mmCIF file of C-alpha atoms in Angstrom:
data_model
loop_
_atom_site.group_PDB
_atom_site.id
_atom_site.type_symbol
_atom_site.label_atom_id
_atom_site.label_comp_id
_atom_site.label_asym_id
_atom_site.label_seq_id
_atom_site.Cartn_x
_atom_site.Cartn_y
_atom_site.Cartn_z
ATOM 1 C CA MET D 1 7.064 -18.128 -23.416
ATOM 2 C CA ASN D 2 6.404 -21.857 -23.647
ATOM 3 C CA LYS D 3 8.783 -24.343 -22.015
ATOM 4 C CA GLN D 4 8.896 -27.495 -24.149
ATOM 5 C CA LEU D 5 10.661 -30.865 -24.204
ATOM 6 C CA LEU D 6 11.293 -31.997 -27.791
ATOM 7 C CA LEU D 7 12.405 -35.400 -29.039
ATOM 8 C CA ASP D 8 15.944 -34.828 -30.323
ATOM 9 C CA LYS D 9 16.948 -38.366 -31.329
ATOM 10 C CA ARG D 10 15.595 -41.891 -31.254
ATOM 11 C CA PRO D 11 17.101 -43.736 -28.292
ATOM 12 C CA GLU D 12 18.825 -47.085 -28.509
ATOM 13 C CA GLY D 13 18.258 -48.889 -25.247
ATOM 14 C CA MET D 14 17.628 -46.644 -22.239
ATOM 15 C CA PRO D 15 16.798 -43.022 -23.153
ATOM 16 C CA GLY D 16 19.380 -40.536 -21.900
ATOM 17 C CA LYS D 17 19.741 -36.785 -21.507
ATOM 18 C CA ASP D 18 20.573 -36.446 -25.190
ATOM 19 C CA THR D 19 17.249 -38.050 -26.206
ATOM 20 C CA TRP D 20 15.395 -34.762 -25.656
ATOM 21 C CA ARG D 21 16.032 -31.076 -26.185
ATOM 22 C CA TYR D 22 14.646 -28.399 -23.859
ATOM 23 C CA GLU D 23 13.486 -25.205 -25.542
ATOM 24 C CA THR D 24 11.646 -22.027 -24.626
ATOM 25 C CA ASN D 25 9.587 -20.686 -27.518
ATOM 26 C CA PRO D 26 7.099 -17.848 -28.051
ATOM 27 C CA ILE D 27 3.410 -18.740 -27.832
ATOM 28 C CA PRO D 28 1.724 -18.100 -31.212
ATOM 29 C CA GLU D 29 -1.505 -16.133 -31.560
ATOM 30 C CA LEU D 30 -4.685 -18.189 -31.428
ATOM 31 C CA LYS D 31 -6.523 -18.899 -34.655
ATOM 32 C CA GLU D 32 -10.309 -18.814 -34.792
ATOM 33 C CA GLY D 33 -11.782 -21.698 -32.786
ATOM 34 C CA GLU D 34 -8.583 -22.465 -30.847
ATOM 35 C CA VAL D 35 -7.846 -22.408 -27.122
ATOM 36 C CA LEU D 36 -4.684 -21.911 -25.099
ATOM 37 C CA ILE D 37 -4.299 -24.392 -22.242
ATOM 38 C CA ARG D 38 -1.772 -24.071 -19.422
ATOM 39 C CA HIS D 39 -0.809 -27.571 -18.311
ATOM 40 C CA HIS D 40 -0.873 -28.244 -14.585
ATOM 41 C CA TYR D 41 0.137 -31.921 -14.777
ATOM 42 C CA ILE D 42 1.507 -34.332 -17.365
ATOM 43 C CA SER D 43 1.448 -38.113 -17.206
ATOM 44 C CA LEU D 44 4.743 -40.009 -17.529
ATOM 45 C CA ASP D 45 3.783 -43.428 -18.872
ATOM 46 C CA PRO D 46 5.697 -46.538 -20.017
ATOM 47 C CA ALA D 47 4.031 -46.141 -23.438
ATOM 48 C CA MET D 48 6.172 -43.049 -24.034
ATOM 49 C CA ARG D 49 9.174 -45.307 -24.669
ATOM 50 C CA GLY D 50 7.402 -46.929 -27.610
ATOM 51 C CA TRP D 51 6.254 -43.581 -29.000
ATOM 52 C CA MET D 52 9.896 -42.582 -29.479
ATOM 53 C CA MET D 53 10.560 -45.470 -31.867
ATOM 54 C CA ASP D 54 10.123 -45.148 -35.634
ATOM 55 C CA ARG D 55 7.986 -48.251 -36.133
ATOM 56 C CA LYS D 56 4.381 -49.135 -36.835
ATOM 57 C CA SER D 57 2.221 -49.039 -33.737
ATOM 58 C CA TYR D 58 -1.258 -48.073 -32.598
ATOM 59 C CA VAL D 59 -0.273 -44.392 -32.902
ATOM 60 C CA PRO D 60 2.315 -42.722 -35.141
ATOM 61 C CA PRO D 61 5.719 -42.175 -33.507
ATOM 62 C CA VAL D 62 6.742 -38.790 -32.155
ATOM 63 C CA GLU D 63 8.764 -37.126 -34.913
ATOM 64 C CA ILE D 64 12.245 -35.752 -34.294
ATOM 65 C CA GLY D 65 11.860 -32.105 -33.273
ATOM 66 C CA GLU D 66 8.276 -32.553 -32.048
ATOM 67 C CA VAL D 67 7.086 -31.975 -28.485
ATOM 68 C CA MET D 68 7.259 -35.274 -26.589
ATOM 69 C CA ARG D 69 3.766 -36.792 -26.517
ATOM 70 C CA ALA D 70 2.126 -37.140 -23.102
ATOM 71 C CA GLY D 71 -1.278 -37.005 -21.539
ATOM 72 C CA ALA D 72 -1.832 -33.657 -19.850
ATOM 73 C CA ILE D 73 -4.399 -31.787 -17.815
ATOM 74 C CA GLY D 74 -4.714 -28.065 -17.393
ATOM 75 C CA LYS D 75 -6.945 -25.033 -17.677
ATOM 76 C CA VAL D 76 -8.031 -22.935 -20.621
ATOM 77 C CA ILE D 77 -6.505 -19.500 -20.140
ATOM 78 C CA LYS D 78 -7.604 -18.032 -23.473
ATOM 79 C CA SER D 79 -10.221 -18.937 -26.085
ATOM 80 C CA ASN D 80 -10.758 -17.579 -29.574
ATOM 81 C CA ASN D 81 -14.445 -18.408 -29.981
ATOM 82 C CA HIS D 82 -14.097 -22.123 -29.302
ATOM 83 C CA PRO D 83 -17.565 -23.724 -29.477
ATOM 84 C CA ASN D 84 -17.077 -26.074 -26.498
ATOM 85 C CA PHE D 85 -14.321 -24.743 -24.241
ATOM 86 C CA LYS D 86 -14.123 -21.437 -22.407
ATOM 87 C CA GLU D 87 -11.631 -19.754 -20.082
ATOM 88 C CA GLY D 88 -11.340 -21.611 -16.774
ATOM 89 C CA ASP D 89 -12.419 -25.000 -18.148
ATOM 90 C CA CYS D 90 -10.344 -27.954 -16.951
ATOM 91 C CA ILE D 91 -9.225 -29.975 -19.993
ATOM 92 C CA VAL D 92 -7.544 -33.367 -20.493
ATOM 93 C CA SER D 93 -5.541 -33.632 -23.718
ATOM 94 C CA TRP D 94 -2.549 -35.199 -25.446
ATOM 95 C CA GLY D 95 -0.787 -31.852 -25.171
ATOM 96 C CA GLY D 96 2.673 -33.234 -24.497
ATOM 97 C CA VAL D 97 5.567 -32.241 -22.283
ATOM 98 C CA GLN D 98 5.196 -28.483 -22.440
ATOM 99 C CA GLU D 99 3.803 -25.727 -20.270
ATOM 100 C CA TYR D 100 1.269 -24.405 -22.783
ATOM 101 C CA GLU D 101 -0.729 -26.003 -25.583
ATOM 102 C CA ILE D 102 -2.710 -24.460 -28.423
ATOM 103 C CA THR D 103 -5.426 -26.755 -29.730
ATOM 104 C CA SER D 104 -8.611 -26.817 -31.765
ATOM 105 C CA GLY D 105 -9.968 -29.200 -29.128
ATOM 106 C CA GLU D 106 -9.508 -32.429 -31.091
ATOM 107 C CA ASN D 107 -8.853 -35.356 -28.714
ATOM 108 C CA CYS D 108 -9.545 -33.095 -25.726
ATOM 109 C CA TYR D 109 -12.293 -33.374 -23.167
ATOM 110 C CA LYS D 110 -13.539 -31.275 -20.295
ATOM 111 C CA VAL D 111 -13.550 -32.660 -16.740
ATOM 112 C CA ASP D 112 -15.038 -31.462 -13.476
ATOM 113 C CA GLU D 113 -12.271 -30.845 -10.960
ATOM 114 C CA THR D 114 -14.853 -30.474 -8.180
ATOM 115 C CA LEU D 115 -15.505 -34.233 -8.497
ATOM 116 C CA ALA D 116 -11.846 -35.317 -8.301
ATOM 117 C CA PRO D 117 -8.414 -33.656 -8.137
ATOM 118 C CA MET D 118 -6.746 -32.979 -11.498
ATOM 119 C CA PRO D 119 -4.115 -35.775 -11.300
ATOM 120 C CA LYS D 120 -6.843 -38.420 -10.891
ATOM 121 C CA TYR D 121 -7.987 -37.701 -14.460
ATOM 122 C CA LEU D 122 -4.567 -38.832 -15.714
ATOM 123 C CA GLY D 123 -4.602 -41.976 -13.549
ATOM 124 C CA VAL D 124 -7.539 -43.845 -12.081
ATOM 125 C CA LEU D 125 -10.057 -41.755 -14.082
ATOM 126 C CA GLY D 126 -7.840 -41.596 -17.172
ATOM 127 C CA MET D 127 -6.089 -43.987 -19.534
ATOM 128 C CA PRO D 128 -4.718 -46.382 -16.854
ATOM 129 C CA GLY D 129 -8.123 -46.584 -15.181
ATOM 130 C CA MET D 130 -10.011 -47.157 -18.425
ATOM 131 C CA THR D 131 -7.473 -49.798 -19.515
ATOM 132 C CA ALA D 132 -7.923 -51.658 -16.227
ATOM 133 C CA TYR D 133 -11.698 -51.294 -16.148
ATOM 134 C CA PHE D 134 -12.449 -52.441 -19.680
ATOM 135 C CA GLY D 135 -9.650 -55.001 -19.710
ATOM 136 C CA ILE D 136 -10.833 -56.887 -16.646
ATOM 137 C CA LEU D 137 -14.603 -56.433 -17.079
ATOM 138 C CA GLN D 138 -15.164 -56.363 -20.847
ATOM 139 C CA VAL D 139 -12.245 -58.394 -22.224
ATOM 140 C CA ALA D 140 -11.453 -60.873 -19.424
ATOM 141 C CA LYS D 141 -15.075 -60.848 -18.174
ATOM 142 C CA VAL D 142 -14.095 -62.006 -14.685
ATOM 143 C CA LYS D 143 -16.751 -63.384 -12.400
ATOM 144 C CA GLU D 144 -17.017 -64.230 -8.730
ATOM 145 C CA GLU D 145 -14.629 -66.972 -7.570
ATOM 146 C CA ASP D 146 -12.299 -66.611 -10.582
ATOM 147 C CA ILE D 147 -8.583 -66.688 -9.801
ATOM 148 C CA VAL D 148 -6.890 -63.660 -11.366
ATOM 149 C CA LEU D 149 -3.103 -63.405 -11.848
ATOM 150 C CA VAL D 150 -1.904 -59.838 -12.411
ATOM 151 C CA SER D 151 1.539 -59.130 -13.882
ATOM 152 C CA GLY D 152 2.945 -55.676 -13.122
ATOM 153 C CA ALA D 153 0.508 -55.619 -10.221
ATOM 154 C CA ALA D 154 2.049 -52.621 -8.440
ATOM 155 C CA GLY D 155 1.870 -50.438 -11.557
ATOM 156 C CA ALA D 156 -0.823 -47.964 -12.576
ATOM 157 C CA VAL D 157 -2.939 -50.447 -14.547
ATOM 158 C CA GLY D 158 -2.134 -53.639 -12.632
ATOM 159 C CA SER D 159 -2.984 -52.173 -9.240
ATOM 160 C CA LEU D 160 -6.419 -51.145 -10.520
ATOM 161 C CA VAL D 161 -7.018 -54.490 -12.265
ATOM 162 C CA GLY D 162 -6.427 -56.272 -8.958
ATOM 163 C CA GLN D 163 -8.739 -54.006 -6.988
ATOM 164 C CA ILE D 164 -11.549 -54.305 -9.542
ATOM 165 C CA ALA D 165 -11.157 -58.093 -9.544
ATOM 166 C CA LYS D 166 -11.385 -58.115 -5.729
ATOM 167 C CA LEU D 167 -14.599 -56.081 -5.918
ATOM 168 C CA LYS D 168 -15.983 -58.753 -8.261
ATOM 169 C CA GLY D 169 -15.250 -61.463 -5.666
ATOM 170 C CA CYS D 170 -12.158 -62.941 -7.294
ATOM 171 C CA THR D 171 -9.038 -64.365 -5.679
ATOM 172 C CA VAL D 172 -6.232 -62.053 -6.815
ATOM 173 C CA ILE D 173 -2.535 -62.918 -7.050
ATOM 174 C CA GLY D 174 -0.151 -60.111 -7.950
ATOM 175 C CA ILE D 175 3.337 -60.307 -9.451
ATOM 176 C CA ALA D 176 5.688 -57.452 -8.570
ATOM 177 C CA GLY D 177 9.396 -56.798 -8.098
ATOM 178 C CA GLY D 178 10.594 -56.447 -4.516
ATOM 179 C CA LYS D 179 9.315 -56.898 -0.981
ATOM 180 C CA HIS D 180 8.116 -53.300 -0.691
ATOM 181 C CA LYS D 181 5.830 -53.625 -3.737
ATOM 182 C CA CYS D 182 4.530 -57.018 -2.629
ATOM 183 C CA ASP D 183 3.751 -55.662 0.846
ATOM 184 C CA TYR D 184 1.876 -52.799 -0.835
ATOM 185 C CA LEU D 185 -0.245 -55.282 -2.799
ATOM 186 C CA LEU D 186 -1.099 -57.314 0.284
ATOM 187 C CA ASN D 187 -1.421 -54.654 2.972
ATOM 188 C CA GLU D 188 -2.818 -51.664 1.087
ATOM 189 C CA LEU D 189 -4.572 -52.990 -2.019
ATOM 190 C CA GLY D 190 -6.009 -56.170 -0.529
ATOM 191 C CA PHE D 191 -4.512 -58.721 -2.937
ATOM 192 C CA ASP D 192 -4.764 -62.302 -1.665
ATOM 193 C CA GLU D 193 -1.210 -63.292 -2.580
ATOM 194 C CA ALA D 194 1.880 -61.583 -3.982
ATOM 195 C CA ILE D 195 4.787 -63.117 -5.885
ATOM 196 C CA ASP D 196 8.120 -61.284 -5.781
ATOM 197 C CA TYR D 197 9.670 -62.132 -9.136
ATOM 198 C CA LYS D 198 13.028 -60.836 -7.916
ATOM 199 C CA SER D 199 13.340 -63.419 -5.164
ATOM 200 C CA GLU D 200 11.020 -66.355 -5.944
ATOM 201 C CA ASP D 201 10.835 -69.012 -8.679
#
């Protein structure tokens, strides 16, 4: 049986318990060329809030009654002659908030869990890491001695942006909410300065 979290209604304001519906459903038989993946981890990202809304965006919204979209990583436990994935392969996908996923492999890719633990492929080696990497190096094109101001600096993307900028020889100032987060930026991530937007002008 597959445990799934489905979008039950479009939230207004903060999503609540009634936004989703939990279901347990049978796992269908695999069609030719499909694989069954058991998710080990899912990624809970701020983007999920936007995916619930019925408006034009970079991806279509999650439909009412569909499994809530999320990045996921897990292992192939069954394959029906898939050309690229076999049992035991570690796969990153957009499989959603559910225990099992059946897929033809579209928008999936295999990773080597001997190089990094599974959760890293949803974070620093996944979408947040790629966003930070290409954003700061390809879009912003920072260079040594630049001054870089990072909003949301204690978050998944912002924390990586700041560290990459430091590696490039930049002065990095982070904006975060609360003393604890600002201390984290300064003492653990090596930011040069931190602005607590909750207590400073």
